[in-house]
Coordinates of C-alpha atoms in Angstrom, one line a residue:
Chain A
M1 CA 15.1 16.2 16.9
N2 CA 11.8 17.2 15.3
L3 CA 9.0 15.0 16.4
I4 CA 6.7 15.8 13.5
D5 CA 7.7 17.5 10.2
I6 CA 4.8 19.7 9.4
K7 CA 5.8 20.0 5.8
S8 CA 5.5 16.3 5.2
V9 CA 2.1 16.2 7.0
Y10 CA 0.9 19.0 4.8
S11 CA 2.1 17.2 1.6
V12 CA 0.4 14.0 2.5
A13 CA -2.8 15.9 3.5
K14 CA -2.8 17.8 0.2
K15 CA -2.3 14.6 -1.8
E16 CA -5.2 12.8 0.1
F17 CA -7.5 15.7 -0.5
M18 CA -6.7 16.1 -4.2
D19 CA -7.1 12.4 -4.8
H20 CA -10.3 11.9 -2.9
I21 CA -12.2 15.0 -3.9
R22 CA -12.0 13.7 -7.4
N23 CA -13.3 10.2 -6.4
K24 CA -16.5 9.7 -8.3
W25 CA -18.2 7.8 -5.4
I26 CA -17.4 10.6 -2.9
V27 CA -18.6 13.2 -5.4
A28 CA -21.8 11.3 -6.0
L29 CA -22.5 11.1 -2.2
I30 CA -21.7 14.8 -1.8
I31 CA -24.2 15.6 -4.5
I32 CA -26.9 13.4 -2.9
F33 CA -26.2 15.2 0.4
I34 CA -26.6 18.6 -1.2
V35 CA -29.8 17.7 -2.9
M36 CA -31.3 16.3 0.3
T37 CA -30.3 19.2 2.5
I38 CA -31.8 21.7 0.1
S39 CA -35.1 19.8 0.0
A40 CA -35.1 19.5 3.8
S41 CA -34.2 23.1 4.3
Y42 CA -37.2 24.2 2.2
L43 CA -39.4 22.9 5.0
A44 CA -38.0 25.5 7.3
G45 CA -40.1 28.1 5.7
G46 CA -43.2 26.2 7.0
K47 CA -44.5 25.4 3.6
T48 CA -44.8 22.3 1.5
G49 CA -46.3 23.4 -1.7
S50 CA -49.1 25.7 -0.9
S51 CA -50.3 24.1 2.3
E52 CA -48.9 25.1 5.7
I53 CA -49.6 21.9 7.5
F54 CA -46.0 20.6 7.9
G55 CA -42.8 22.6 8.4
G56 CA -40.9 24.9 10.6
M57 CA -37.3 25.0 11.8
E58 CA -37.7 22.1 14.3
E59 CA -38.8 19.7 11.6
T60 CA -36.1 20.9 9.3
V61 CA -33.4 20.4 11.8
V62 CA -34.7 16.9 12.8
T63 CA -34.9 16.0 9.1
L64 CA -31.5 17.4 8.4
V65 CA -29.9 15.6 11.2
S66 CA -31.4 12.3 10.1
I67 CA -29.9 12.9 6.7
S68 CA -26.5 13.9 8.0
T69 CA -26.2 11.1 10.5
I70 CA -26.5 8.7 7.6
L71 CA -24.6 10.3 4.8
I72 CA -21.7 11.9 6.6
P73 CA -20.6 8.7 8.3
L74 CA -21.0 6.9 5.0
I75 CA -18.7 9.5 3.3
S76 CA -16.2 9.3 6.2
I77 CA -16.1 5.5 6.1
M78 CA -15.6 5.4 2.4
L79 CA -12.7 7.8 2.7
G80 CA -11.1 6.0 5.6
Y81 CA -11.7 2.3 5.3
A82 CA -9.1 1.5 2.7
T83 CA -6.6 4.2 3.4
I84 CA -4.0 1.9 5.1
S85 CA -5.2 -1.7 4.4
A86 CA -5.8 -1.4 0.7
E87 CA -2.8 0.9 0.1
A88 CA -0.5 -1.5 1.9
E89 CA -2.0 -4.3 -0.2
S90 CA -1.6 -2.5 -3.5
G91 CA 1.9 -1.2 -2.9
A92 CA 1.1 2.5 -2.9
L93 CA 1.9 2.9 0.7
S94 CA 5.2 1.1 0.4
I95 CA 6.4 3.8 -2.1
V96 CA 5.3 6.6 0.2
L97 CA 7.0 5.0 3.2
S98 CA 10.2 4.5 1.3
Y99 CA 10.5 8.3 1.4
P100 CA 12.1 10.2 4.3
V101 CA 8.8 10.5 6.1
K102 CA 7.6 9.1 9.4
R103 CA 4.6 6.9 9.8
S104 CA 3.1 9.4 12.3
E105 CA 3.4 12.1 9.6
V106 CA 1.7 9.9 7.0
L107 CA -1.1 9.0 9.4
M108 CA -1.7 12.6 10.5
G109 CA -1.6 13.8 6.9
K110 CA -4.2 11.2 6.0
F111 CA -6.5 12.2 8.8
L112 CA -6.2 15.9 8.0
G113 CA -6.5 15.5 4.2
L114 CA -9.5 13.2 4.4
G115 CA -10.9 15.4 7.2
M116 CA -10.8 18.3 4.8
V117 CA -12.9 16.3 2.3
I118 CA -15.5 15.9 5.0
V119 CA -15.4 19.6 5.9
A120 CA -15.8 20.4 2.2
S121 CA -18.8 18.0 2.0
V122 CA -20.5 19.3 5.1
L123 CA -20.0 23.0 4.1
S124 CA -21.3 22.5 0.6
G125 CA -24.4 20.6 1.8
F126 CA -25.2 22.7 4.8
G127 CA -24.1 25.9 3.0
A128 CA -26.6 25.3 0.3
G129 CA -29.2 24.3 2.9
G130 CA -28.4 27.4 5.0
I131 CA -29.1 29.7 2.0
V132 CA -32.5 28.1 1.5
I133 CA -33.3 28.4 5.3
A134 CA -32.2 32.0 5.5
S135 CA -34.3 32.9 2.5
T136 CA -37.4 31.1 3.7
A137 CA -37.2 31.2 7.5
G138 CA -34.9 34.1 8.2
M139 CA -31.6 34.3 10.1
S140 CA -33.0 34.0 13.7
Q141 CA -31.4 30.5 14.2
S142 CA -28.1 31.2 12.5
G143 CA -26.0 30.7 15.6
A144 CA -27.5 27.3 16.3
Y145 CA -27.1 26.4 12.6
L146 CA -23.4 27.1 12.7
T147 CA -23.1 24.9 15.8
F148 CA -25.0 22.2 13.9
I149 CA -22.4 22.5 11.0
G150 CA -19.6 22.2 13.6
L151 CA -21.3 19.1 15.2
T152 CA -21.7 17.5 11.8
I153 CA -18.0 18.0 11.0
I154 CA -17.2 16.4 14.4
L155 CA -19.4 13.5 13.5
G156 CA -17.6 13.0 10.2
L157 CA -14.2 13.2 11.8
L158 CA -15.3 10.7 14.4
Y159 CA -16.3 8.1 11.8
L160 CA -13.1 8.9 9.8
S161 CA -11.0 8.2 12.9
L162 CA -12.8 4.9 13.5
S163 CA -12.4 3.7 10.0
I164 CA -8.7 4.7 9.8
C165 CA -8.2 2.8 13.0
F166 CA -9.8 -0.4 11.6
S167 CA -7.9 0.1 8.3
S168 CA -4.6 0.1 10.2
V169 CA -5.5 -3.2 11.7
C170 CA -7.0 -5.0 8.7
K171 CA -4.6 -6.7 6.4
K172 CA -6.7 -6.6 3.3
R173 CA -9.2 -4.4 1.5
T174 CA -11.9 -7.0 1.8
T175 CA -11.7 -7.3 5.6
S176 CA -11.7 -3.6 5.9
I177 CA -14.9 -3.4 3.9
G178 CA -16.4 -5.7 6.5
A179 CA -15.1 -3.4 9.3
G180 CA -16.5 -0.4 7.5
I181 CA -20.0 -2.0 7.4
L182 CA -19.7 -2.8 11.1
I183 CA -18.7 0.7 11.9
F184 CA -21.6 2.1 9.9
F185 CA -24.2 -0.1 11.5
W186 CA -22.8 0.1 15.0
S187 CA -25.1 2.8 16.2
M188 CA -28.1 0.9 14.9
I189 CA -27.0 -2.4 16.3
Y190 CA -26.3 -0.8 19.6
G191 CA -29.6 1.0 19.5
M192 CA -31.4 -2.3 19.1
I193 CA -29.6 -3.8 22.0
I194 CA -30.5 -0.8 24.3
F195 CA -34.1 -1.0 23.0
G196 CA -34.1 -4.7 23.9
I197 CA -32.8 -4.0 27.4
L198 CA -35.4 -1.3 27.9
L199 CA -38.2 -3.7 27.0
A200 CA -36.7 -6.4 29.2
T201 CA -36.4 -4.1 32.2
G202 CA -40.0 -3.2 32.2
V203 CA -40.5 -0.1 29.9
S204 CA -43.7 -0.8 28.1
Y205 CA -43.8 -1.2 24.4
T206 CA -46.8 1.0 23.9
D207 CA -45.3 3.8 26.1
L208 CA -42.2 3.7 23.9
F209 CA -44.2 4.2 20.8
T210 CA -46.6 6.7 22.1
G211 CA -43.9 8.8 23.6
N212 CA -45.1 8.3 27.2
A213 CA -42.1 6.4 28.4
T214 CA -39.8 7.9 31.0
Y215 CA -36.3 6.7 30.2
P216 CA -34.0 5.6 33.0
D217 CA -30.7 7.5 33.6
W218 CA -28.5 4.7 32.3
M219 CA -30.2 4.8 29.0
W220 CA -29.1 8.4 28.5
A221 CA -25.6 7.6 29.7
S222 CA -25.4 4.7 27.3
L223 CA -25.9 7.0 24.3
T224 CA -22.2 8.0 24.7
F225 CA -21.4 4.6 23.1
S226 CA -23.4 5.5 20.0
P227 CA -21.8 8.2 17.9
M228 CA -25.0 8.8 15.8
D229 CA -27.2 9.2 18.8
M230 CA -24.7 11.5 20.5
N231 CA -24.7 13.7 17.4
Q232 CA -28.5 13.8 17.2
M233 CA -28.7 14.6 20.9
S234 CA -26.1 17.4 20.5
V235 CA -28.0 19.0 17.7
M236 CA -31.2 18.9 19.8
F237 CA -29.3 20.7 22.5
A238 CA -27.9 23.3 20.1
F239 CA -31.4 24.2 18.8
G240 CA -33.1 23.7 22.2
I241 CA -35.4 21.1 20.6
K242 CA -37.4 19.2 23.2
Q243 CA -39.4 17.1 20.7
A244 CA -38.5 15.0 17.7
F245 CA -41.3 13.7 15.3
G246 CA -43.8 14.1 18.1
F247 CA -41.7 12.3 20.8
P248 CA -40.6 14.2 23.8
V249 CA -36.8 14.3 24.3
E250 CA -36.0 15.1 28.0
P251 CA -32.4 14.2 28.9
P252 CA -31.2 14.4 32.5
E253 CA -29.6 17.5 34.0
Y254 CA -26.0 16.5 33.8
M255 CA -26.2 15.9 30.0
N256 CA -25.4 19.0 28.0
L257 CA -23.9 20.1 24.7
N258 CA -20.3 20.7 26.0
L259 CA -20.2 17.3 27.7
L260 CA -21.3 15.5 24.5
V261 CA -18.8 17.4 22.4
F262 CA -16.1 16.5 24.8
I263 CA -17.0 12.8 24.6
Q264 CA -17.1 12.9 20.8
L265 CA -13.6 14.4 20.8
I266 CA -12.4 11.5 22.9
W267 CA -14.1 9.2 20.3
I268 CA -11.9 10.9 17.7
A269 CA -8.6 10.9 19.7
V270 CA -8.7 7.3 21.0
P271 CA -9.1 5.5 17.7
M272 CA -6.4 7.7 16.1
L273 CA -4.0 6.8 18.9
L274 CA -4.8 3.2 18.4
A275 CA -4.4 3.6 14.7
Y276 CA -0.9 5.1 15.3
H277 CA 0.0 2.2 17.6
F278 CA -1.0 -0.5 15.0
F279 CA 0.3 1.4 12.0
N280 CA 3.7 2.1 13.6
K281 CA 4.5 -1.6 14.2
R282 CA 2.8 -3.0 11.1
D283 CA 4.8 -4.7 8.3
I284 CA 3.8 -3.1 5.1
Chain B
M1 CA 42.0 -5.0 6.3
E2 CA 38.4 -5.9 7.1
S3 CA 37.3 -2.3 7.9
E4 CA 39.0 -1.0 4.8
N5 CA 37.0 -3.4 2.8
L6 CA 33.7 -2.4 4.4
K7 CA 34.1 1.1 3.2
D8 CA 33.4 0.0 -0.3
K9 CA 30.2 -1.7 0.8
I10 CA 27.1 0.5 0.5
I11 CA 24.6 -2.1 1.9
I12 CA 25.5 -4.6 4.5
T13 CA 23.1 -6.9 6.4
K14 CA 24.3 -8.8 9.4
N15 CA 22.3 -11.9 10.4
L16 CA 19.2 -10.3 9.1
T17 CA 16.2 -12.5 10.1
K18 CA 12.5 -12.2 9.7
K19 CA 9.9 -14.6 11.1
F20 CA 6.2 -14.4 10.5
G21 CA 5.0 -16.5 13.3
D22 CA 6.7 -19.9 12.9
F23 CA 7.6 -19.2 9.4
V24 CA 11.1 -18.0 8.8
A25 CA 11.0 -15.8 5.7
V26 CA 14.6 -14.6 5.9
D27 CA 17.2 -16.6 7.9
S28 CA 20.4 -14.9 9.1
L29 CA 21.1 -13.2 5.8
N30 CA 24.6 -11.7 5.4
L31 CA 24.8 -9.5 2.3
K32 CA 27.5 -7.2 1.2
I33 CA 26.7 -5.0 -1.7
E34 CA 29.5 -2.9 -3.2
R35 CA 29.3 0.8 -4.1
G36 CA 28.6 1.3 -7.8
E37 CA 27.6 -2.2 -8.8
I38 CA 24.5 -3.7 -10.3
F39 CA 23.5 -6.4 -7.8
G40 CA 21.1 -9.1 -8.7
F41 CA 19.0 -10.6 -6.0
L42 CA 17.9 -13.9 -7.2
G43 CA 15.6 -16.7 -6.0
P44 CA 12.4 -18.5 -6.8
N45 CA 9.1 -17.0 -5.8
G46 CA 8.7 -17.0 -2.0
A47 CA 12.4 -17.2 -1.4
G48 CA 12.4 -14.1 0.8
K49 CA 13.6 -11.5 -1.7
T50 CA 10.7 -9.0 -1.2
T51 CA 10.9 -9.4 2.6
T52 CA 14.6 -8.6 2.5
I53 CA 14.1 -5.6 0.3
K54 CA 11.3 -4.3 2.5
M55 CA 13.5 -4.7 5.5
L56 CA 16.2 -2.6 3.9
L57 CA 13.6 0.2 3.5
G58 CA 12.1 -0.1 7.0
L59 CA 8.8 -1.3 5.6
I60 CA 9.0 -4.6 7.3
F61 CA 10.6 -4.8 10.8
P62 CA 13.4 -7.4 11.2
T63 CA 13.0 -10.0 13.9
S64 CA 16.7 -9.7 14.5
G65 CA 19.9 -8.6 12.8
K66 CA 21.3 -5.4 11.5
I67 CA 21.2 -3.3 8.4
I68 CA 24.0 -0.8 7.5
I69 CA 23.4 1.5 4.6
D70 CA 26.2 3.8 3.5
G71 CA 27.9 3.5 6.8
V72 CA 25.0 4.2 9.1
E73 CA 22.8 1.8 11.0
A74 CA 19.5 2.0 9.0
E75 CA 17.0 1.3 11.8
K76 CA 18.1 4.3 13.8
N77 CA 18.5 6.7 10.9
F78 CA 15.7 5.8 8.5
K79 CA 14.9 9.4 7.6
E80 CA 18.5 10.1 6.6
V81 CA 19.0 6.7 4.9
K82 CA 15.8 7.0 2.8
R83 CA 16.9 10.3 1.3
K84 CA 19.6 8.3 -0.6
I85 CA 17.3 5.5 -1.9
G86 CA 15.0 5.3 -4.8
Y87 CA 12.6 2.3 -4.6
V88 CA 10.3 0.6 -7.0
P89 CA 8.1 -2.1 -5.3
E90 CA 7.0 -5.3 -6.9
K91 CA 3.5 -4.0 -7.2
V92 CA 3.5 -0.4 -8.3
E93 CA 0.4 1.5 -7.7
F94 CA -0.3 5.2 -7.3
Y95 CA -3.3 7.4 -6.6
S96 CA -5.7 6.8 -9.4
N97 CA -7.2 10.3 -9.4
L98 CA -3.9 12.2 -9.6
S99 CA -2.0 13.0 -12.8
P100 CA 1.6 11.7 -13.2
L101 CA 2.8 15.3 -12.7
Q102 CA 0.8 15.7 -9.5
T103 CA 2.1 12.3 -8.3
L104 CA 5.7 13.3 -8.9
N105 CA 5.2 16.7 -7.3
F106 CA 3.9 15.0 -4.2
F107 CA 7.0 12.7 -4.0
C108 CA 9.3 15.7 -4.7
E109 CA 7.8 17.4 -1.7
L110 CA 8.3 14.3 0.5
K111 CA 12.0 14.2 -0.5
D112 CA 12.5 18.0 -0.3
V113 CA 13.5 18.1 -4.0
E114 CA 12.7 21.0 -6.3
K115 CA 9.4 20.2 -8.1
S116 CA 10.8 21.4 -11.4
V117 CA 12.5 18.0 -11.9
A118 CA 9.1 16.3 -12.2
E119 CA 8.5 17.2 -15.8
D120 CA 12.0 16.3 -16.9
L121 CA 11.7 12.9 -15.2
L122 CA 8.4 12.3 -17.0
K123 CA 10.1 13.2 -20.3
E124 CA 13.0 10.9 -19.5
V125 CA 10.8 7.8 -19.0
G126 CA 8.6 8.8 -22.0
L127 CA 5.4 9.8 -20.2
H128 CA 5.4 13.4 -21.2
D129 CA 2.4 12.8 -23.6
V130 CA 0.2 11.8 -20.7
I131 CA 1.4 14.3 -18.2
N132 CA -2.1 15.5 -17.3
K133 CA -4.0 12.2 -17.6
K134 CA -5.2 10.3 -14.5
V135 CA -2.8 7.6 -13.3
G136 CA -5.8 5.4 -12.9
T137 CA -6.1 5.1 -16.7
F138 CA -2.4 3.9 -17.1
S139 CA -1.4 0.5 -18.4
K140 CA 0.9 -1.7 -16.3
G141 CA 4.0 -0.7 -18.3
M142 CA 3.2 3.0 -18.0
T143 CA 2.6 2.7 -14.2
Q144 CA 6.0 0.8 -14.0
L145 CA 7.7 3.7 -15.8
L146 CA 6.1 6.2 -13.5
G147 CA 7.4 4.0 -10.7
I148 CA 10.9 4.3 -12.1
A149 CA 10.5 8.1 -12.6
Q150 CA 9.4 8.4 -9.0
A151 CA 12.5 6.5 -7.8
M152 CA 14.8 8.8 -9.8
I153 CA 13.7 11.9 -7.8
G154 CA 16.7 13.6 -6.2
N155 CA 19.3 11.4 -8.0
P156 CA 19.6 8.7 -5.3
S157 CA 22.9 6.9 -4.9
I158 CA 21.1 3.6 -4.3
Y159 CA 18.3 2.1 -6.3
I160 CA 16.3 -0.8 -5.0
L161 CA 14.0 -2.4 -7.5
D162 CA 11.8 -5.3 -6.6
E163 CA 11.1 -7.5 -9.7
P164 CA 11.3 -4.4 -12.0
M165 CA 10.6 -6.5 -15.1
G166 CA 8.0 -8.8 -13.6
G167 CA 4.9 -9.2 -15.8
L168 CA 6.1 -6.7 -18.5
D169 CA 6.2 -7.6 -22.2
A170 CA 9.5 -7.6 -24.1
R171 CA 9.3 -4.0 -25.2
W172 CA 8.9 -2.7 -21.7
V173 CA 11.6 -5.0 -20.4
K174 CA 14.0 -3.5 -22.8
I175 CA 13.2 0.0 -21.6
V176 CA 13.5 -1.0 -18.0
R177 CA 16.9 -2.7 -18.6
E178 CA 18.2 0.5 -20.3
K179 CA 17.0 2.5 -17.4
I180 CA 18.9 0.3 -15.0
K181 CA 22.0 0.6 -17.0
G182 CA 21.5 4.4 -17.2
M183 CA 21.2 4.6 -13.4
N184 CA 24.3 2.6 -12.9
A185 CA 26.2 4.7 -15.5
N186 CA 25.4 7.8 -13.4
G187 CA 27.3 6.2 -10.5
A188 CA 24.4 4.7 -8.6
T189 CA 24.3 1.3 -7.0
V190 CA 21.4 -0.7 -8.3
V191 CA 20.0 -3.6 -6.4
F192 CA 17.2 -5.5 -8.1
S193 CA 15.5 -8.8 -7.5
S194 CA 14.2 -11.3 -10.0
H195 CA 13.2 -14.9 -10.3
I196 CA 14.1 -15.0 -13.9
L197 CA 17.8 -15.6 -14.6
S198 CA 18.1 -14.3 -18.1
E199 CA 17.1 -10.9 -16.7
V200 CA 19.9 -10.9 -14.3
Q201 CA 22.6 -12.7 -16.2
N202 CA 23.7 -9.9 -18.7
L203 CA 23.0 -7.0 -16.5
C204 CA 24.5 -7.7 -13.1
H205 CA 28.0 -7.4 -11.8
K206 CA 27.2 -9.6 -8.9
V207 CA 24.5 -12.0 -8.0
A208 CA 23.2 -13.3 -4.7
I209 CA 21.0 -16.4 -4.8
I210 CA 18.6 -17.0 -2.0
N211 CA 16.2 -19.8 -1.4
K212 CA 13.9 -20.4 1.6
G213 CA 15.3 -17.2 3.2
R214 CA 18.9 -18.4 3.2
L215 CA 21.8 -17.1 1.1
I216 CA 23.1 -19.9 -1.1
A217 CA 25.7 -18.1 -3.1
E218 CA 26.9 -14.6 -3.7
D219 CA 29.4 -13.9 -6.4
T220 CA 30.0 -12.6 -9.9
V221 CA 28.0 -14.3 -12.7
E222 CA 31.2 -15.8 -14.3
K223 CA 32.5 -17.1 -11.0
L224 CA 29.2 -18.6 -10.1
S225 CA 29.1 -20.5 -13.4
R226 CA 32.6 -21.7 -13.0
H227 CA 32.1 -22.6 -9.3
F228 CA 29.1 -24.7 -10.2
N229 CA 31.1 -26.3 -12.9
I230 CA 28.6 -26.1 -15.7
K231 CA 30.2 -27.2 -18.9
P232 CA 29.0 -26.6 -22.4
R233 CA 26.7 -29.3 -23.6
L234 CA 26.5 -30.9 -27.0
E235 CA 23.0 -31.5 -28.3
I236 CA 22.7 -33.9 -31.1
Y237 CA 19.5 -34.8 -32.9
I238 CA 19.5 -38.3 -34.2
E239 CA 16.8 -40.0 -36.2
G240 CA 15.3 -43.0 -34.4
L241 CA 17.2 -42.5 -31.1
N242 CA 14.0 -43.0 -29.1
G243 CA 15.5 -42.0 -25.8
V244 CA 18.3 -44.6 -25.6
V245 CA 21.9 -43.5 -25.0
P246 CA 24.2 -45.3 -27.3
E247 CA 26.7 -47.2 -25.0
D248 CA 29.8 -46.3 -27.0
V249 CA 29.3 -42.6 -26.3
L250 CA 30.0 -43.0 -22.6
K251 CA 33.2 -44.8 -23.3
I252 CA 34.7 -41.9 -25.2
E253 CA 37.5 -40.1 -23.4
G254 CA 36.3 -36.7 -22.2
V255 CA 32.6 -37.5 -22.0
E256 CA 31.2 -37.0 -18.6
E257 CA 27.5 -37.4 -19.0
A258 CA 25.1 -38.3 -21.7
E259 CA 21.3 -38.1 -21.6
A260 CA 18.8 -39.0 -24.2
E261 CA 15.3 -37.5 -24.6
G262 CA 13.3 -38.6 -27.6
N263 CA 15.6 -37.9 -30.6
K264 CA 17.8 -35.5 -28.7
L265 CA 21.1 -36.7 -27.2
S266 CA 22.7 -34.3 -24.7
V267 CA 26.4 -34.9 -24.0
I268 CA 28.5 -33.1 -21.5
C269 CA 32.1 -33.4 -22.6
S270 CA 35.3 -31.5 -23.1
A271 CA 35.6 -29.4 -26.2
D272 CA 38.0 -31.8 -28.0
A273 CA 35.8 -34.8 -27.5
R274 CA 32.9 -33.3 -29.4
A275 CA 34.2 -34.3 -32.8
T276 CA 34.9 -37.9 -31.6
V277 CA 31.3 -38.1 -30.3
L278 CA 29.9 -37.2 -33.6
R279 CA 32.3 -39.6 -35.5
V280 CA 31.4 -42.5 -33.2
L281 CA 27.7 -42.0 -33.7
E282 CA 28.1 -41.8 -37.4
G283 CA 30.3 -44.9 -37.3
R284 CA 27.5 -46.8 -35.6
G285 CA 25.3 -45.9 -38.6
M286 CA 23.2 -43.4 -36.8
K287 CA 21.8 -40.5 -38.8
V288 CA 22.7 -37.2 -37.2
N289 CA 20.2 -34.6 -38.4
D290 CA 21.5 -31.6 -36.5
F291 CA 23.8 -30.7 -33.6
R292 CA 24.7 -27.6 -31.6
T293 CA 26.6 -26.7 -28.5
V294 CA 24.8 -25.0 -25.6
E295 CA 26.7 -22.6 -23.5
P296 CA 26.2 -22.8 -19.8
S297 CA 23.7 -20.4 -18.3
L298 CA 23.1 -19.2 -14.9
E299 CA 19.7 -20.8 -15.2
E300 CA 21.4 -24.2 -14.9
A301 CA 23.5 -23.1 -11.9
F302 CA 20.3 -21.8 -10.3
V303 CA 18.2 -24.9 -10.9
K304 CA 21.1 -27.1 -9.8
L305 CA 21.5 -25.1 -6.6
I306 CA 17.9 -25.0 -5.8
S307 CA 17.5 -28.8 -6.4
E308 CA 20.6 -29.5 -4.2
E309 CA 19.0 -27.5 -1.5
D310 CA 15.8 -29.5 -1.7

């Protein structure tokens, strides 16, 4: 007996891609993303206007990563938050599931199809940015830039996986909107908590803001609970950046790019397994 | 004898039960639907019709009980069973950014049916003019028709339609009724649910009535009417009646019941007593403005059943 019918998975994936790539909200976000990456990439040449005060590859990467860690999760959540809850509520999903197709195939198809929308967004944004960087700053960092693109796709898939997971639990579109907002702000909420703990455990406020603080090991380890921070950290590793906006970034020895990628892949796999568990026993 | 009989049944449920927490939505339902019939599934809103239908399709998981479709146990063979079924849910919605053609192509792929049928199906339901428009721009009636086209992919031998005429205006209702007849004429079994009796009455070979998750009756429309003993009613409009039943009327032989409402007197009586009723009324000097006989409808059987239940 076949466990998964690849043809059905492909059909669902294709349908999800075709439907969402035409969604006006997604298209609007992709356009915003492209415009912002192009502007940020222009900095890589080391020029803003005619002055040469600000610019360079490091600043570009730091700017790009701060754009992508906001916009890519936003696109992912918009793609995933309603994919099960709202479709179950509206009736679209009951038609699909009345066909000879397994729930696992539908779920996998959704992840792949929506994932392709994310890949398309990242490639169009960073592709355009890459051209600008190459023409202003040259090709010296192209390897790291490709890694950066890969890391951003991983970030997108991570938030997609999370939002599909919540969508498979939530009964209604409205509750899954709430879940989407929580997912989006999670890294910021979590960051505030860690910040609070740092202050409470004796790291001085002025040190934090002047960049003189030495962070305890547990702080670095705790980043693995924050997808956005993990992504930014990974990008720093990829480009060998030791400083962001003037603040030194000095993670401990054991933390490296491979480890962070591995942890992020777990962040993709676990929510999808949970999504399967909830979706498979859910009354539609 | 029993097993011979079961071969003609295309859908059988055995003690099918669904509980949502403490609430019993469907309670030990035993249905037998025969091959090739139009089967009406009737009940007030919230009776458990949709839950039952969704269990037949594996969308809702039964708490207990069995479903046998075309001789196989559905829960263990859903992939095989679903190939034979065309389903239109109560709320039909598709993917708003796809065209009807893309939508049907997708469903053809899922059912492993040649995509070339998609255009013909759209023509058949009259959506060929909008073949490349986005489904998101469709009216409710058009979406419903696309729902029906979708169900017809691969010529299924069983159609399951959940409130197919719900919320549609008269013109669309007529189209949907014709489609149901057409499906049945092609040899398919059609199961559809409704809470409106007139929809079911002239279309179904057999009707099951459920209320509060329990089967109250399952039979042909004629037998149900006979069984519930609903007799033709004589309605007489009398000037100045004012809601009072004239005493003499009840004394006439053959009169079973009389009820007055404003200027309308409703008398349930045998056919040969009707003329006597009118004569007696006129003899008492009452002015009969109009009268008519009302044939029994399933509506009455239904209302009667439901009220007996309560």
